[in-house]
PDB file of N, CA and C in Angstrom:
ATOM      1  N   LEU R   1     125.854  95.327 106.771  1.00  0.00           N
ATOM      2  CA  LEU R   1     125.462  97.312 106.837  1.00  0.00           C
ATOM      3  C   LEU R   1     126.542  98.186 106.610  1.00  0.00           C
ATOM      4  N   SER R   2     126.301  98.875 105.153  1.00  0.00           N
ATOM      5  CA  SER R   2     127.197  99.429 104.482  1.00  0.00           C
ATOM      6  C   SER R   2     127.084 101.011 105.180  1.00  0.00           C
ATOM      7  N   TYR R   3     127.762 101.984 105.264  1.00  0.00           N
ATOM      8  CA  TYR R   3     127.852 103.158 106.164  1.00  0.00           C
ATOM      9  C   TYR R   3     127.622 104.141 104.913  1.00  0.00           C
ATOM     10  N   CYS R   4     126.880 105.139 105.098  1.00  0.00           N
ATOM     11  CA  CYS R   4     126.718 106.107 104.347  1.00  0.00           C
ATOM     12  C   CYS R   4     126.825 107.687 104.878  1.00  0.00           C
ATOM     13  N   TYR R   5     127.405 109.123 104.100  1.00  0.00           N
ATOM     14  CA  TYR R   5     126.961 110.168 104.514  1.00  0.00           C
ATOM     15  C   TYR R   5     125.729 110.824 104.757  1.00  0.00           C
ATOM     16  N   LEU R   6     125.570 111.037 105.992  1.00  0.00           N
ATOM     17  CA  LEU R   6     124.026 111.151 106.427  1.00  0.00           C
ATOM     18  C   LEU R   6     123.995 112.638 106.750  1.00  0.00           C
ATOM     19  N   GLU R   7     124.699 113.612 106.787  1.00  0.00           N
ATOM     20  CA  GLU R   7     124.659 115.024 107.588  1.00  0.00           C
ATOM     21  C   GLU R   7     124.028 115.932 106.449  1.00  0.00           C
ATOM     22  N   GLU R   8     123.023 116.473 106.861  1.00  0.00           N
ATOM     23  CA  GLU R   8     122.070 117.412 106.296  1.00  0.00           C
ATOM     24  C   GLU R   8     121.015 116.864 105.720  1.00  0.00           C
ATOM     25  N   ILE R   9     120.906 115.705 106.230  1.00  0.00           N
ATOM     26  CA  ILE R   9     119.691 114.683 105.788  1.00  0.00           C
ATOM     27  C   ILE R   9     118.886 114.832 106.511  1.00  0.00           C
ATOM     28  N   ALA R  10     117.443 115.446 106.438  1.00  0.00           N
ATOM     29  CA  ALA R  10     116.466 115.329 107.622  1.00  0.00           C
ATOM     30  C   ALA R  10     115.823 113.821 107.558  1.00  0.00           C
ATOM     31  N   PRO R  11     116.000 113.000 108.707  1.00  0.00           N
ATOM     32  CA  PRO R  11     114.806 111.834 108.167  1.00  0.00           C
ATOM     33  C   PRO R  11     113.631 111.869 108.514  1.00  0.00           C
ATOM     34  N   SER R  12     112.460 111.410 108.392  1.00  0.00           N
ATOM     35  CA  SER R  12     111.522 111.257 107.936  1.00  0.00           C
ATOM     36  C   SER R  12     110.643 110.100 108.426  1.00  0.00           C
ATOM     37  N   SER R  13     111.175 109.380 108.198  1.00  0.00           N
ATOM     38  CA  SER R  13     110.612 107.664 108.504  1.00  0.00           C
ATOM     39  C   SER R  13     111.214 106.769 108.500  1.00  0.00           C
ATOM     40  N   ARG R  14     111.149 105.703 109.079  1.00  0.00           N
ATOM     41  CA  ARG R  14     111.793 104.040 108.764  1.00  0.00           C
ATOM     42  C   ARG R  14     110.767 103.231 108.720  1.00  0.00           C
ATOM     43  N   GLU R  15     111.145 102.248 107.701  1.00  0.00           N
ATOM     44  CA  GLU R  15     110.111 101.003 107.792  1.00  0.00           C
ATOM     45  C   GLU R  15     110.818  99.863 107.528  1.00  0.00           C
ATOM     46  N   LEU R  16     110.087  98.777 107.473  1.00  0.00           N
ATOM     47  CA  LEU R  16     110.566  97.138 106.763  1.00  0.00           C
ATOM     48  C   LEU R  16     109.700  97.123 105.723  1.00  0.00           C
ATOM     49  N   LEU R  17     110.751  96.867 104.678  1.00  0.00           N
ATOM     50  CA  LEU R  17     110.046  96.446 103.306  1.00  0.00           C
ATOM     51  C   LEU R  17     109.690  94.903 103.373  1.00  0.00           C
ATOM     52  N   LYS R  18     108.359  94.785 103.484  1.00  0.00           N
ATOM     53  CA  LYS R  18     108.330  92.948 103.934  1.00  0.00           C
ATOM     54  C   LYS R  18     108.485  92.492 102.387  1.00  0.00           C
ATOM     55  N   GLN R  19     108.279  93.057 101.317  1.00  0.00           N
ATOM     56  CA  GLN R  19     108.432  92.333 100.169  1.00  0.00           C
ATOM     57  C   GLN R  19     109.909  92.013  99.788  1.00  0.00           C
ATOM     58  N   VAL R  20     110.980  92.966 100.273  1.00  0.00           N
ATOM     59  CA  VAL R  20     112.395  92.278 100.016  1.00  0.00           C
ATOM     60  C   VAL R  20     113.276  92.262 101.101  1.00  0.00           C
ATOM     61  N   SER R  21     112.541  92.508 102.213  1.00  0.00           N
ATOM     62  CA  SER R  21     113.106  92.535 103.743  1.00  0.00           C
ATOM     63  C   SER R  21     114.393  93.463 104.087  1.00  0.00           C
ATOM     64  N   ARG R  22     114.277  94.165 104.022  1.00  0.00           N
ATOM     65  CA  ARG R  22     115.107  95.402 103.972  1.00  0.00           C
ATOM     66  C   ARG R  22     114.688  96.344 104.972  1.00  0.00           C
ATOM     67  N   LEU R  23     115.587  97.402 105.705  1.00  0.00           N
ATOM     68  CA  LEU R  23     115.381  98.050 106.517  1.00  0.00           C
ATOM     69  C   LEU R  23     115.958  99.666 105.793  1.00  0.00           C
ATOM     70  N   ARG R  24     114.849 100.362 105.363  1.00  0.00           N
ATOM     71  CA  ARG R  24     114.773 101.580 104.453  1.00  0.00           C
ATOM     72  C   ARG R  24     114.345 102.878 105.051  1.00  0.00           C
ATOM     73  N   LEU R  25     115.633 103.826 105.389  1.00  0.00           N
ATOM     74  CA  LEU R  25     115.036 105.325 105.831  1.00  0.00           C
ATOM     75  C   LEU R  25     114.891 106.243 104.939  1.00  0.00           C
ATOM     76  N   GLU R  26     113.520 106.867 104.717  1.00  0.00           N
ATOM     77  CA  GLU R  26     113.414 107.654 103.981  1.00  0.00           C
ATOM     78  C   GLU R  26     113.588 109.423 104.447  1.00  0.00           C
ATOM     79  N   THR R  27     114.283 110.095 103.498  1.00  0.00           N
ATOM     80  CA  THR R  27     114.771 111.382 103.861  1.00  0.00           C
ATOM     81  C   THR R  27     113.894 112.681 103.040  1.00  0.00           C
ATOM     82  N   GLY R  28     112.918 112.266 102.337  1.00  0.00           N
ATOM     83  CA  GLY R  28     112.084 113.076 101.915  1.00  0.00           C
ATOM     84  C   GLY R  28     110.778 112.434 100.720  1.00  0.00           C
ATOM     85  N   VAL R  29     110.458 113.150  99.975  1.00  0.00           N
ATOM     86  CA  VAL R  29     109.381 112.577  99.188  1.00  0.00           C
ATOM     87  C   VAL R  29     109.769 111.575  98.260  1.00  0.00           C
ATOM     88  N   SER R  30     111.088 111.593  97.302  1.00  0.00           N
ATOM     89  CA  SER R  30     111.502 110.973  96.470  1.00  0.00           C
ATOM     90  C   SER R  30     112.910 110.222  97.114  1.00  0.00           C
ATOM     91  N   ASP R  31     113.518 110.553  98.262  1.00  0.00           N
ATOM     92  CA  ASP R  31     114.558 110.356  98.584  1.00  0.00           C
ATOM     93  C   ASP R  31     114.399 108.693  99.637  1.00  0.00           C
ATOM     94  N   SER R  32     115.455 107.914  99.590  1.00  0.00           N
ATOM     95  CA  SER R  32     115.327 107.109 100.491  1.00  0.00           C
ATOM     96  C   SER R  32     116.772 106.253 100.579  1.00  0.00           C
ATOM     97  N   TRP R  33     117.150 105.655 101.330  1.00  0.00           N
ATOM     98  CA  TRP R  33     118.558 104.885 101.661  1.00  0.00           C
ATOM     99  C   TRP R  33     118.049 103.688 102.271  1.00  0.00           C
ATOM    100  N   ILE R  34     118.903 102.499 101.871  1.00  0.00           N
ATOM    101  CA  ILE R  34     118.574 101.277 102.086  1.00  0.00           C
ATOM    102  C   ILE R  34     119.673 101.027 103.004  1.00  0.00           C
ATOM    103  N   LEU R  35     119.578 100.749 104.416  1.00  0.00           N
ATOM    104  CA  LEU R  35     120.003 100.640 105.755  1.00  0.00           C
ATOM    105  C   LEU R  35     120.519  99.486 106.004  1.00  0.00           C
ATOM    106  N   ALA R  36     119.835  98.385 105.539  1.00  0.00           N
ATOM    107  CA  ALA R  36     120.436  97.055 105.939  1.00  0.00           C
ATOM    108  C   ALA R  36     119.236  95.845 105.042  1.00  0.00           C
ATOM    109  N   ASP R  37     119.929  94.910 104.312  1.00  0.00           N
ATOM    110  CA  ASP R  37     119.489  93.903 104.083  1.00  0.00           C
ATOM    111  C   ASP R  37     119.230  92.445 105.107  1.00  0.00           C
ATOM    112  N   LEU R  38     118.004  92.362 105.329  1.00  0.00           N
ATOM    113  CA  LEU R  38     117.708  91.656 106.431  1.00  0.00           C
ATOM    114  C   LEU R  38     118.024  89.978 105.916  1.00  0.00           C
ATOM    115  N   THR R  39     118.783  89.419 106.197  1.00  0.00           N
ATOM    116  CA  THR R  39     119.071  88.114 105.612  1.00  0.00           C
ATOM    117  C   THR R  39     118.890  86.867 105.990  1.00  0.00           C
ATOM    118  N   ASP R  40     118.683  86.919 107.105  1.00  0.00           N
ATOM    119  CA  ASP R  40     118.275  85.877 107.880  1.00  0.00           C
ATOM    120  C   ASP R  40     117.101  85.953 108.656  1.00  0.00           C
ATOM    121  N   GLU R  41     116.514  84.786 109.492  1.00  0.00           N
ATOM    122  CA  GLU R  41     114.725  84.755 109.887  1.00  0.00           C
ATOM    123  C   GLU R  41     115.060  85.897 111.395  1.00  0.00           C
ATOM    124  N   LYS R  42     116.263  85.573 112.302  1.00  0.00           N
ATOM    125  CA  LYS R  42     116.625  86.363 113.436  1.00  0.00           C
ATOM    126  C   LYS R  42     116.169  87.817 113.151  1.00  0.00           C
ATOM    127  N   SER R  43     116.949  88.186 112.070  1.00  0.00           N
ATOM    128  CA  SER R  43     117.253  90.059 111.917  1.00  0.00           C
ATOM    129  C   SER R  43     115.200  90.087 111.067  1.00  0.00           C
ATOM    130  N   VAL R  44     114.514  89.432 110.748  1.00  0.00           N
ATOM    131  CA  VAL R  44     113.488  89.363 109.920  1.00  0.00           C
ATOM    132  C   VAL R  44     112.466  89.792 111.062  1.00  0.00           C
ATOM    133  N   ALA R  45     112.541  88.628 112.088  1.00  0.00           N
ATOM    134  CA  ALA R  45     111.813  88.434 113.222  1.00  0.00           C
ATOM    135  C   ALA R  45     111.537  89.450 114.243  1.00  0.00           C
ATOM    136  N   GLU R  46     113.036  90.439 114.415  1.00  0.00           N
ATOM    137  CA  GLU R  46     113.115  91.470 115.137  1.00  0.00           C
ATOM    138  C   GLU R  46     112.522  92.328 114.369  1.00  0.00           C
ATOM    139  N   ALA R  47     112.871  92.629 113.169  1.00  0.00           N
ATOM    140  CA  ALA R  47     111.981  94.027 112.660  1.00  0.00           C
ATOM    141  C   ALA R  47     110.773  93.674 112.603  1.00  0.00           C
ATOM    142  N   ARG R  48     109.957  92.499 112.705  1.00  0.00           N
ATOM    143  CA  ARG R  48     108.630  92.392 112.505  1.00  0.00           C
ATOM    144  C   ARG R  48     108.323  92.816 113.803  1.00  0.00           C
ATOM    145  N   GLY R  49     109.200  92.404 114.856  1.00  0.00           N
ATOM    146  CA  GLY R  49     108.450  93.144 116.524  1.00  0.00           C
ATOM    147  C   GLY R  49     108.805  94.417 116.691  1.00  0.00           C
ATOM    148  N   PHE R  50     109.772  94.747 115.850  1.00  0.00           N
ATOM    149  CA  PHE R  50     110.005  96.349 115.898  1.00  0.00           C
ATOM    150  C   PHE R  50     108.720  97.293 115.448  1.00  0.00           C
ATOM    151  N   SER R  51     108.471  97.040 114.097  1.00  0.00           N
ATOM    152  CA  SER R  51     107.347  97.376 113.441  1.00  0.00           C
ATOM    153  C   SER R  51     105.737  97.628 114.522  1.00  0.00           C
ATOM    154  N   GLN R  52     105.812  96.090 115.130  1.00  0.00           N
ATOM    155  CA  GLN R  52     104.647  95.797 116.188  1.00  0.00           C
ATOM    156  C   GLN R  52     104.577  96.798 117.098  1.00  0.00           C
ATOM    157  N   ALA R  53     105.632  97.052 117.684  1.00  0.00           N
ATOM    158  CA  ALA R  53     105.963  98.032 118.623  1.00  0.00           C
ATOM    159  C   ALA R  53     105.870  99.231 118.461  1.00  0.00           C
ATOM    160  N   LYS R  54     106.314  99.401 117.461  1.00  0.00           N
ATOM    161  CA  LYS R  54     106.182 100.997 116.755  1.00  0.00           C
ATOM    162  C   LYS R  54     104.480 101.491 116.999  1.00  0.00           C
ATOM    163  N   GLN R  55     103.745 100.618 116.445  1.00  0.00           N
ATOM    164  CA  GLN R  55     102.684 100.901 116.166  1.00  0.00           C
ATOM    165  C   GLN R  55     101.874 100.777 117.146  1.00  0.00           C
ATOM    166  N   LEU R  56     102.086 100.465 118.529  1.00  0.00           N
ATOM    167  CA  LEU R  56     101.477 100.663 119.809  1.00  0.00           C
ATOM    168  C   LEU R  56     101.838 101.915 120.319  1.00  0.00           C
ATOM    169  N   VAL R  57     102.556 102.645 119.995  1.00  0.00           N
ATOM    170  CA  VAL R  57     102.989 104.009 120.399  1.00  0.00           C
ATOM    171  C   VAL R  57     103.091 105.068 119.162  1.00  0.00           C
ATOM    172  N   GLN R  58     101.862 104.864 118.646  1.00  0.00           N
ATOM    173  CA  GLN R  58     101.618 105.977 117.529  1.00  0.00           C
ATOM    174  C   GLN R  58     102.687 106.089 116.571  1.00  0.00           C
ATOM    175  N   ASP R  59     103.407 105.027 116.198  1.00  0.00           N
ATOM    176  CA  ASP R  59     104.515 105.100 115.231  1.00  0.00           C
ATOM    177  C   ASP R  59     105.874 105.981 115.444  1.00  0.00           C
ATOM    178  N   ILE R  60     106.044 106.298 116.918  1.00  0.00           N
ATOM    179  CA  ILE R  60     107.252 107.014 117.530  1.00  0.00           C
ATOM    180  C   ILE R  60     108.116 106.386 117.567  1.00  0.00           C
ATOM    181  N   HIS R  61     109.295 106.460 117.036  1.00  0.00           N
ATOM    182  CA  HIS R  61     110.681 105.617 117.021  1.00  0.00           C
ATOM    183  C   HIS R  61     111.794 106.611 116.982  1.00  0.00           C
ATOM    184  N   PHE R  62     112.946 106.251 117.891  1.00  0.00           N
ATOM    185  CA  PHE R  62     114.250 107.056 117.604  1.00  0.00           C
ATOM    186  C   PHE R  62     115.371 106.287 116.189  1.00  0.00           C
ATOM    187  N   LEU R  63     115.823 107.284 115.874  1.00  0.00           N
ATOM    188  CA  LEU R  63     116.772 106.675 115.053  1.00  0.00           C
ATOM    189  C   LEU R  63     118.245 107.401 115.869  1.00  0.00           C
ATOM    190  N   ALA R  64     119.028 106.391 115.740  1.00  0.00           N
ATOM    191  CA  ALA R  64     120.722 106.857 116.049  1.00  0.00           C
ATOM    192  C   ALA R  64     121.694 106.715 115.158  1.00  0.00           C
ATOM    193  N   ILE R  65     122.410 107.156 114.867  1.00  0.00           N
ATOM    194  CA  ILE R  65     123.780 107.241 114.320  1.00  0.00           C
ATOM    195  C   ILE R  65     124.973 107.174 114.942  1.00  0.00           C
ATOM    196  N   GLN R  66     125.776 106.283 114.356  1.00  0.00           N
ATOM    197  CA  GLN R  66     127.271 106.124 115.033  1.00  0.00           C
ATOM    198  C   GLN R  66     128.234 106.587 113.969  1.00  0.00           C
ATOM    199  N   SER R  67     129.466 107.294 114.401  1.00  0.00           N
ATOM    200  CA  SER R  67     130.554 107.446 113.543  1.00  0.00           C
ATOM    201  C   SER R  67     131.286 105.801 112.940  1.00  0.00           C
ATOM    202  N   SER R  68     131.373 105.103 113.717  1.00  0.00           N
ATOM    203  CA  SER R  68     131.614 104.179 113.439  1.00  0.00           C
ATOM    204  C   SER R  68     131.125 102.766 114.385  1.00  0.00           C
ATOM    205  N   PRO R  69     131.240 101.403 114.169  1.00  0.00           N
ATOM    206  CA  PRO R  69     130.391 100.529 114.778  1.00  0.00           C
ATOM    207  C   PRO R  69     130.999 100.672 115.837  1.00  0.00           C
ATOM    208  N   GLU R  70     132.467 100.831 116.497  1.00  0.00           N
ATOM    209  CA  GLU R  70     133.293 100.758 117.716  1.00  0.00           C
ATOM    210  C   GLU R  70     132.794 102.221 118.803  1.00  0.00           C
ATOM    211  N   SER R  71     132.333 102.981 117.928  1.00  0.00           N
ATOM    212  CA  SER R  71     131.816 104.304 118.796  1.00  0.00           C
ATOM    213  C   SER R  71     130.767 104.267 119.781  1.00  0.00           C
ATOM    214  N   GLN R  72     131.418 104.903 121.180  1.00  0.00           N
ATOM    215  CA  GLN R  72     130.365 104.453 122.160  1.00  0.00           C
ATOM    216  C   GLN R  72     129.044 105.722 122.247  1.00  0.00           C
ATOM    217  N   ASN R  73     129.520 106.634 121.263  1.00  0.00           N
ATOM    218  CA  ASN R  73     128.702 108.113 121.106  1.00  0.00           C
ATOM    219  C   ASN R  73     127.991 108.161 119.900  1.00  0.00           C
ATOM    220  N   PHE R  74     126.923 108.616 119.648  1.00  0.00           N
ATOM    221  CA  PHE R  74     126.020 108.912 118.684  1.00  0.00           C
ATOM    222  C   PHE R  74     126.340 109.750 117.964  1.00  0.00           C
ATOM    223  N   ALA R  75     126.397 110.076 116.758  1.00  0.00           N
ATOM    224  CA  ALA R  75     126.803 111.228 115.830  1.00  0.00           C
ATOM    225  C   ALA R  75     125.625 111.895 115.622  1.00  0.00           C
ATOM    226  N   GLY R  76     124.727 111.575 115.320  1.00  0.00           N
ATOM    227  CA  GLY R  76     122.907 111.633 115.185  1.00  0.00           C
ATOM    228  C   GLY R  76     122.043 111.224 115.880  1.00  0.00           C
ATOM    229  N   PHE R  77     120.867 112.045 116.218  1.00  0.00           N
ATOM    230  CA  PHE R  77     119.951 111.526 116.773  1.00  0.00           C
ATOM    231  C   PHE R  77     118.846 111.943 116.545  1.00  0.00           C
ATOM    232  N   TRP R  78     117.562 111.275 115.942  1.00  0.00           N
ATOM    233  CA  TRP R  78     116.370 111.987 115.775  1.00  0.00           C
ATOM    234  C   TRP R  78     114.981 111.299 116.481  1.00  0.00           C
ATOM    235  N   LEU R  79     113.999 111.615 116.794  1.00  0.00           N
ATOM    236  CA  LEU R  79     113.133 111.455 117.006  1.00  0.00           C
ATOM    237  C   LEU R  79     112.004 111.386 115.940  1.00  0.00           C
ATOM    238  N   LEU R  80     111.399 110.081 115.618  1.00  0.00           N
ATOM    239  CA  LEU R  80     110.782 110.188 114.420  1.00  0.00           C
ATOM    240  C   LEU R  80     109.220 109.524 114.381  1.00  0.00           C
ATOM    241  N   GLN R  81     108.326 110.255 113.622  1.00  0.00           N
ATOM    242  CA  GLN R  81     106.963 109.655 113.871  1.00  0.00           C
ATOM    243  C   GLN R  81     106.691 109.201 112.337  1.00  0.00           C
ATOM    244  N   GLY R  82     106.223 108.100 112.278  1.00  0.00           N
ATOM    245  CA  GLY R  82     106.065 107.422 110.800  1.00  0.00           C
ATOM    246  C   GLY R  82     106.469 105.961 110.622  1.00  0.00           C
TER     247      GLY R  82
END
């Protein structure tokens, strides 16, 4: 997973792209960021489970960003629907 600068970007939704097994963050009509390539079956299965669970709660979900993998705190936190 590569990290990118996301300050001043308002996330609108996150989705699993089934055709390429990627986790993508949409930040506008024409802007999106690839957050992760899902390269193993366990990750793909977890992403599918997340997508199914999200549908059960009207697509409401959270996005939390850490400044580094070692950080115990969130640098950003959003409640999303979509």
